[in-house]
PDB file of C-alpha atoms in Angstrom:
ATOM      1  CA  MET W 141     131.413 119.451  69.295  1.00 45.00           C
ATOM      2  CA  SER W 142     129.012 116.622  68.710  1.00 49.00           C
ATOM      3  CA  GLU W 143     125.629 116.097  70.371  1.00 48.00           C
ATOM      4  CA  ILE W 144     123.714 112.953  71.129  1.00 48.00           C
ATOM      5  CA  ALA W 145     121.318 112.487  68.279  1.00 48.00           C
ATOM      6  CA  SER W 146     117.685 112.634  69.305  1.00 48.00           C
ATOM      7  CA  PRO W 147     115.878 109.259  68.825  1.00 52.00           C
ATOM      8  CA  ALA W 148     112.441 110.852  69.291  1.00 50.00           C
ATOM      9  CA  LYS W 149     111.648 111.523  65.626  1.00 56.00           C
ATOM     10  CA  GLY W 150     108.632 109.507  64.477  1.00 55.00           C
ATOM     11  CA  LEU W 151     107.682 108.263  67.948  1.00 54.00           C
ATOM     12  CA  PRO W 152     104.214 108.976  69.430  1.00 59.00           C
ATOM     13  CA  GLY W 153     103.399 110.969  72.453  1.00 62.00           C
ATOM     14  CA  ARG W 154     104.923 109.793  75.637  1.00 66.00           C
ATOM     15  CA  LYS W 155     107.517 107.561  73.865  1.00 69.00           C
ATOM     16  CA  ALA W 156     108.787 110.690  72.043  1.00 70.00           C
ATOM     17  CA  GLN W 157     108.926 112.682  75.254  1.00 75.00           C
ATOM     18  CA  ALA W 158     110.849 109.774  76.960  1.00 72.00           C
ATOM     19  CA  ALA W 159     113.316 109.598  74.086  1.00 75.00           C
ATOM     20  CA  ARG W 160     113.858 113.341  74.256  1.00 82.00           C
ATOM     21  CA  ASN W 161     114.518 113.109  77.945  1.00 84.00           C
ATOM     22  CA  ASP W 162     116.978 110.307  77.422  1.00 87.00           C
ATOM     23  CA  GLY W 163     118.730 112.467  74.837  1.00 88.00           C
ATOM     24  CA  ILE W 164     118.951 115.353  77.306  1.00 92.00           C
ATOM     25  CA  ILE W 165     120.298 113.098  80.008  1.00 93.00           C
ATOM     26  CA  LEU W 166     122.929 111.545  77.731  1.00 93.00           C
ATOM     27  CA  ALA W 167     124.014 114.884  76.356  1.00 93.00           C
ATOM     28  CA  ALA W 168     124.350 116.233  79.940  1.00 95.00           C
ATOM     29  CA  ALA W 169     126.209 113.093  81.016  1.00 94.00           C
ATOM     30  CA  ARG W 170     128.661 113.560  78.134  1.00 91.00           C
ATOM     31  CA  GLU W 171     129.439 117.138  79.180  1.00 92.00           C
ATOM     32  CA  VAL W 172     129.765 116.226  82.864  1.00 94.00           C
ATOM     33  CA  PHE W 173     131.984 113.119  82.427  1.00 91.00           C
ATOM     34  CA  LEU W 174     134.214 114.635  79.826  1.00 88.00           C
ATOM     35  CA  ALA W 175     135.084 117.385  82.363  1.00 87.00           C
ATOM     36  CA  ASP W 176     135.305 114.964  85.277  1.00 90.00           C
ATOM     37  CA  PRO W 177     134.889 111.151  84.882  1.00 87.00           C
ATOM     38  CA  GLY W 178     134.626 110.914  88.678  1.00 89.00           C
ATOM     39  CA  ALA W 179     131.694 113.248  88.934  1.00 94.00           C
ATOM     40  CA  PRO W 180     128.680 111.927  90.822  1.00 94.00           C
ATOM     41  CA  ILE W 181     125.497 111.002  88.904  1.00 94.00           C
ATOM     42  CA  ALA W 182     123.761 113.874  90.804  1.00 95.00           C
ATOM     43  CA  ALA W 183     125.835 116.317  88.673  1.00 96.00           C
ATOM     44  CA  VAL W 184     124.296 114.780  85.536  1.00 96.00           C
ATOM     45  CA  ALA W 185     120.789 115.284  86.913  1.00 95.00           C
ATOM     46  CA  GLU W 186     121.582 118.861  87.727  1.00 95.00           C
ATOM     47  CA  ARG W 187     123.065 119.532  84.278  1.00 95.00           C
ATOM     48  CA  ALA W 188     120.098 117.909  82.554  1.00 95.00           C
ATOM     49  CA  GLY W 189     117.600 119.768  84.668  1.00 94.00           C
ATOM     50  CA  VAL W 190     115.904 116.531  85.907  1.00 91.00           C
ATOM     51  CA  GLY W 191     115.317 115.155  89.352  1.00 91.00           C
ATOM     52  CA  ILE W 192     117.727 112.439  90.597  1.00 92.00           C
ATOM     53  CA  SER W 193     114.827 110.010  90.885  1.00 91.00           C
ATOM     54  CA  ALA W 194     113.781 110.564  87.328  1.00 88.00           C
ATOM     55  CA  LEU W 195     117.391 109.895  86.220  1.00 93.00           C
ATOM     56  CA  TYR W 196     117.566 106.681  88.303  1.00 92.00           C
ATOM     57  CA  ARG W 197     114.330 105.496  86.751  1.00 90.00           C
ATOM     58  CA  ARG W 198     116.130 105.488  83.363  1.00 91.00           C
ATOM     59  CA  TYR W 199     119.639 104.587  84.520  1.00 93.00           C
ATOM     60  CA  ALA W 200     119.863 102.428  87.685  1.00 93.00           C
ATOM     61  CA  SER W 201     123.447 103.406  88.459  1.00 93.00           C
ATOM     62  CA  LYS W 202     126.310 105.500  87.240  1.00 92.00           C
ATOM     63  CA  GLU W 203     127.800 102.264  85.767  1.00 90.00           C
ATOM     64  CA  VAL W 204     124.718 101.823  83.622  1.00 92.00           C
ATOM     65  CA  LEU W 205     124.827 105.472  82.431  1.00 93.00           C
ATOM     66  CA  LEU W 206     128.526 105.340  81.557  1.00 91.00           C
ATOM     67  CA  ARG W 207     127.931 102.042  79.689  1.00 91.00           C
ATOM     68  CA  THR W 208     125.022 103.510  77.744  1.00 91.00           C
ATOM     69  CA  LEU W 209     127.020 106.713  76.879  1.00 91.00           C
ATOM     70  CA  CYS W 210     129.945 104.746  75.495  1.00 89.00           C
ATOM     71  CA  TYR W 211     127.674 102.373  73.642  1.00 91.00           C
ATOM     72  CA  GLU W 212     126.010 105.340  71.977  1.00 91.00           C
ATOM     73  CA  GLY W 213     129.478 106.606  71.069  1.00 90.00           C
ATOM     74  CA  LEU W 214     130.471 103.326  69.519  1.00 92.00           C
ATOM     75  CA  CYS W 215     127.255 103.205  67.479  1.00 93.00           C
ATOM     76  CA  ARG W 216     127.943 106.750  66.333  1.00 94.00           C
ATOM     77  CA  TYR W 217     131.413 105.782  65.255  1.00 95.00           C
ATOM     78  CA  ASN W 218     130.023 102.886  63.159  1.00 96.00           C
ATOM     79  CA  ALA W 219     127.393 105.104  61.623  1.00 97.00           C
ATOM     80  CA  GLU W 220     130.044 107.661  60.525  1.00 97.00           C
ATOM     81  CA  ALA W 221     132.205 104.899  59.056  1.00 97.00           C
ATOM     82  CA  GLU W 222     129.240 103.502  57.146  1.00 98.00           C
ATOM     83  CA  ALA W 223     128.372 106.960  55.787  1.00 98.00           C
ATOM     84  CA  ALA W 224     131.954 107.487  54.643  1.00 98.00           C
ATOM     85  CA  LEU W 225     131.980 104.142  52.866  1.00 98.00           C
ATOM     86  CA  ASP W 226     129.158 105.405  50.638  1.00 97.00           C
ATOM     87  CA  ASN W 227     131.697 107.563  48.802  1.00 96.00           C
ATOM     88  CA  SER W 228     132.775 106.174  45.409  1.00 96.00           C
ATOM     89  CA  ASP W 229     136.391 107.383  45.681  1.00 98.00           C
ATOM     90  CA  ASP W 230     138.597 105.032  47.662  1.00 98.00           C
ATOM     91  CA  TRP W 231     140.890 107.618  49.154  1.00 98.00           C
ATOM     92  CA  THR W 232     138.047 110.059  49.934  1.00 98.00           C
ATOM     93  CA  VAL W 233     136.506 107.227  52.030  1.00 98.00           C
ATOM     94  CA  LEU W 234     139.409 107.346  54.454  1.00 98.00           C
ATOM     95  CA  VAL W 235     139.641 111.157  54.572  1.00 98.00           C
ATOM     96  CA  GLU W 236     135.849 111.478  55.020  1.00 98.00           C
ATOM     97  CA  PHE W 237     135.801 108.868  57.722  1.00 98.00           C
ATOM     98  CA  LEU W 238     138.507 110.521  59.873  1.00 98.00           C
ATOM     99  CA  ARG W 239     136.937 113.983  59.467  1.00 97.00           C
ATOM    100  CA  ARG W 240     133.482 112.668  60.437  1.00 97.00           C
ATOM    101  CA  VAL W 241     134.704 110.913  63.595  1.00 96.00           C
ATOM    102  CA  VAL W 242     136.880 113.835  64.701  1.00 96.00           C
ATOM    103  CA  ASP W 243     133.932 116.201  64.203  1.00 95.00           C
ATOM    104  CA  ALA W 244     131.737 113.774  66.120  1.00 93.00           C
ATOM    105  CA  ASP W 245     134.317 113.798  68.956  1.00 92.00           C
ATOM    106  CA  VAL W 246     133.708 110.170  69.776  1.00 89.00           C
ATOM    107  CA  HIS W 247     137.203 109.507  71.028  1.00 89.00           C
ATOM    108  CA  SER W 248     137.326 112.209  73.709  1.00 87.00           C
ATOM    109  CA  LEU W 249     134.715 110.213  75.571  1.00 82.00           C
ATOM    110  CA  THR W 250     136.429 106.867  74.921  1.00 77.00           C
ATOM    111  CA  VAL W 251     139.731 108.066  76.322  1.00 78.00           C
ATOM    112  CA  ARG W 252     138.132 109.755  79.344  1.00 82.00           C
ATOM    113  CA  LEU W 253     135.824 106.888  80.368  1.00 83.00           C
ATOM    114  CA  ALA W 254     137.957 103.842  79.613  1.00 79.00           C
ATOM    115  CA  GLY W 255     138.450 101.913  82.817  1.00 80.00           C
ATOM    116  CA  THR W 256     135.692 103.703  84.698  1.00 82.00           C
ATOM    117  CA  PHE W 257     133.111 100.961  83.937  1.00 83.00           C
ATOM    118  CA  THR W 258     133.016  97.344  82.653  1.00 81.00           C
ATOM    119  CA  PRO W 259     131.562  96.901  79.168  1.00 83.00           C
ATOM    120  CA  ASP W 260     129.112  93.962  78.869  1.00 87.00           C
ATOM    121  CA  GLU W 261     128.315  91.641  76.014  1.00 90.00           C
ATOM    122  CA  SER W 262     125.939  94.113  74.335  1.00 89.00           C
ATOM    123  CA  PHE W 263     129.169  95.875  73.093  1.00 90.00           C
ATOM    124  CA  VAL W 264     130.467  92.804  71.160  1.00 91.00           C
ATOM    125  CA  PRO W 265     128.436  93.150  67.918  1.00 94.00           C
ATOM    126  CA  GLN W 266     129.276  96.856  67.599  1.00 93.00           C
ATOM    127  CA  VAL W 267     132.945  96.271  68.419  1.00 91.00           C
ATOM    128  CA  GLN W 268     133.063  93.580  65.833  1.00 93.00           C
ATOM    129  CA  ARG W 269     131.376  95.825  63.328  1.00 96.00           C
ATOM    130  CA  SER W 270     133.923  98.528  64.064  1.00 94.00           C
ATOM    131  CA  GLY W 271     136.702  96.196  63.161  1.00 93.00           C
ATOM    132  CA  GLU W 272     135.031  95.247  59.920  1.00 97.00           C
ATOM    133  CA  LEU W 273     134.442  98.866  58.963  1.00 97.00           C
ATOM    134  CA  ASN W 274     138.057  99.897  59.797  1.00 96.00           C
ATOM    135  CA  ASP W 275     139.433  96.981  57.710  1.00 96.00           C
ATOM    136  CA  GLU W 276     137.215  97.906  54.774  1.00 98.00           C
ATOM    137  CA  ILE W 277     138.208 101.655  54.990  1.00 98.00           C
ATOM    138  CA  ILE W 278     141.892 100.675  54.987  1.00 97.00           C
ATOM    139  CA  ARG W 279     141.389  98.191  52.162  1.00 97.00           C
ATOM    140  CA  ARG W 280     139.833 100.857  49.999  1.00 98.00           C
ATOM    141  CA  ALA W 281     142.429 103.468  50.928  1.00 97.00           C
ATOM    142  CA  ARG W 282     145.107 100.938  49.894  1.00 96.00           C
ATOM    143  CA  ALA W 283     143.304 100.241  46.611  1.00 97.00           C
ATOM    144  CA  SER W 284     143.583 103.960  45.780  1.00 97.00           C
ATOM    145  CA  GLY W 285     147.353 103.585  45.643  1.00 95.00           C
ATOM    146  CA  ARG W 286     147.825 106.578  48.003  1.00 96.00           C
ATOM    147  CA  LEU W 287     148.085 104.907  51.444  1.00 96.00           C
ATOM    148  CA  ARG W 288     151.488 104.736  52.962  1.00 94.00           C
ATOM    149  CA  ALA W 289     152.975 101.233  53.088  1.00 91.00           C
ATOM    150  CA  GLY W 290     152.721  99.790  56.606  1.00 92.00           C
ATOM    151  CA  ALA W 291     149.728 101.780  57.706  1.00 95.00           C
ATOM    152  CA  THR W 292     147.031  99.561  59.278  1.00 94.00           C
ATOM    153  CA  ALA W 293     143.517  99.710  60.548  1.00 94.00           C
ATOM    154  CA  GLN W 294     144.860  99.963  64.140  1.00 92.00           C
ATOM    155  CA  ASP W 295     146.645 103.162  63.214  1.00 94.00           C
ATOM    156  CA  LEU W 296     143.290 104.817  62.744  1.00 94.00           C
ATOM    157  CA  GLY W 297     142.695 104.748  66.442  1.00 91.00           C
ATOM    158  CA  LEU W 298     145.993 106.389  67.176  1.00 92.00           C
ATOM    159  CA  ILE W 299     145.103 109.238  64.773  1.00 95.00           C
ATOM    160  CA  LEU W 300     141.728 109.785  66.192  1.00 94.00           C
ATOM    161  CA  GLU W 301     142.953 109.737  69.774  1.00 92.00           C
ATOM    162  CA  SER W 302     145.715 112.154  68.894  1.00 94.00           C
ATOM    163  CA  CYS W 303     143.093 114.614  67.590  1.00 95.00           C
ATOM    164  CA  ALA W 304     140.880 114.060  70.632  1.00 93.00           C
ATOM    165  CA  ALA W 305     143.693 115.040  72.994  1.00 92.00           C
ATOM    166  CA  ILE W 306     143.619 118.591  71.534  1.00 94.00           C
ATOM    167  CA  THR W 307     141.379 120.902  73.625  1.00 91.00           C
ATOM    168  CA  ALA W 308     140.899 124.690  73.954  1.00 91.00           C
ATOM    169  CA  PRO W 309     138.559 126.642  76.184  1.00 92.00           C
ATOM    170  CA  ASP W 310     136.381 127.530  73.202  1.00 94.00           C
ATOM    171  CA  PRO W 311     134.707 124.537  71.598  1.00 91.00           C
ATOM    172  CA  ALA W 312     134.764 126.165  68.099  1.00 95.00           C
ATOM    173  CA  ARG W 313     138.584 126.707  68.401  1.00 97.00           C
ATOM    174  CA  THR W 314     139.016 123.076  69.563  1.00 95.00           C
ATOM    175  CA  ALA W 315     137.249 121.943  66.382  1.00 96.00           C
ATOM    176  CA  GLU W 316     139.470 124.177  64.233  1.00 97.00           C
ATOM    177  CA  LEU W 317     142.642 122.903  65.806  1.00 98.00           C
ATOM    178  CA  ARG W 318     141.668 119.300  65.527  1.00 97.00           C
ATOM    179  CA  ARG W 319     140.800 119.683  61.853  1.00 97.00           C
ATOM    180  CA  ARG W 320     144.185 121.374  61.305  1.00 98.00           C
ATOM    181  CA  VAL W 321     146.148 118.548  63.027  1.00 97.00           C
ATOM    182  CA  LEU W 322     144.080 115.881  61.203  1.00 98.00           C
ATOM    183  CA  ALA W 323     145.099 117.410  57.892  1.00 97.00           C
ATOM    184  CA  VAL W 324     148.746 117.010  58.886  1.00 97.00           C
ATOM    185  CA  LEU W 325     148.123 113.436  59.968  1.00 97.00           C
ATOM    186  CA  ILE W 326     146.343 112.544  56.777  1.00 97.00           C
ATOM    187  CA  ASP W 327     149.256 113.952  54.731  1.00 95.00           C
ATOM    188  CA  GLY W 328     151.435 111.618  56.880  1.00 95.00           C
ATOM    189  CA  LEU W 329     149.467 108.655  55.590  1.00 95.00           C
ATOM    190  CA  THR W 330     150.441 109.399  52.015  1.00 93.00           C
ATOM    191  CA  VAL W 331     154.211 109.823  52.283  1.00 84.00           C
ATOM    192  CA  GLY W 332     156.788 107.165  51.489  1.00 86.00           C
ATOM    193  CA  GLY W 333     159.239 105.410  53.774  1.00 85.00           C
ATOM    194  CA  GLU W 334     158.904 102.852  56.491  1.00 86.00           C
ATOM    195  CA  LEU W 335     156.988 103.649  59.611  1.00 88.00           C
ATOM    196  CA  PRO W 336     159.116 103.254  62.771  1.00 90.00           C
ATOM    197  CA  GLY W 337     158.251 100.363  64.955  1.00 91.00           C
ATOM    198  CA  PRO W 338     155.481  97.707  64.582  1.00 90.00           C
ATOM    199  CA  PRO W 339     151.851  98.839  64.158  1.00 88.00           C
ATOM    200  CA  PRO W 340     149.448  98.515  67.033  1.00 87.00           C
ATOM    201  CA  ARG W 341     148.351  94.878  67.483  1.00 88.00           C
ATOM    202  CA  PRO W 342     144.617  94.110  67.291  1.00 83.00           C
ATOM    203  CA  GLY W 343     143.181  94.405  70.738  1.00 80.00           C
ATOM    204  CA  GLU W 344     146.325  95.925  72.203  1.00 81.00           C
ATOM    205  CA  PHE W 345     144.395  98.652  73.951  1.00 79.00           C
ATOM    206  CA  ALA W 346     141.583  96.478  75.152  1.00 77.00           C
ATOM    207  CA  GLN W 347     143.093  96.344  78.607  1.00 75.00           C
ATOM    208  CA  ARG W 348     142.140 100.015  79.037  1.00 75.00           C
ATOM    209  CA  TRP W 349     138.550  98.881  79.582  1.00 76.00           C
ATOM    210  CA  GLN W 350     139.508  96.809  82.580  1.00 73.00           C
ATOM    211  CA  ARG W 351     138.699  98.518  85.852  1.00 70.00           C
ATOM    212  CA  PRO W 352     141.594  98.825  88.331  1.00 68.00           C
ATOM    213  CA  GLY W 353     141.651  95.949  90.742  1.00 63.00           C
ATOM    214  CA  ARG W 354     139.802  93.536  88.484  1.00 57.00           C
TER     215      ARG W 354
END
């Protein structure tokens, strides 16, 4: 499974230590909230091995911590898409992108935490960038001549969430099974014939981020 990348490299002294502490807290938060989105913030402090006051100095509330965690995941998604687009082969771009994001396990967090906090405007540029990257990946896959007719950028999210739904007690086995199912789904993107039903509409799943009662 993926880890939160450390931002400490190249930073001096105290800033490097603060960045490392942030990385430890976010990694702990990811583990805790994947297991139980309703867990208290104290469980994150315990998992990270820091005092609750130290955690609150960095993240004023559970809402802020959840928002930061998902924002980091969104940035990771975009980084993996950009890396995949560096490939010169149009079809390999799509395959590499899906493999990278499944291995990074971004969507497990998305599915688990959707609706548990309210995203703010800081998400907008990254969300827009995600849309642009998805469109470019599909454009290049289509240019390869191998992409199934009717497949859209919105279908990518369904594929990634399908893989994220697969879990086993052993993380290594989870990764193996997700890769196996992804291979089947990728093959499904290359076959002929019409796909049943209309594709997902842009923004169709945006309501998942609305907290109940709002």
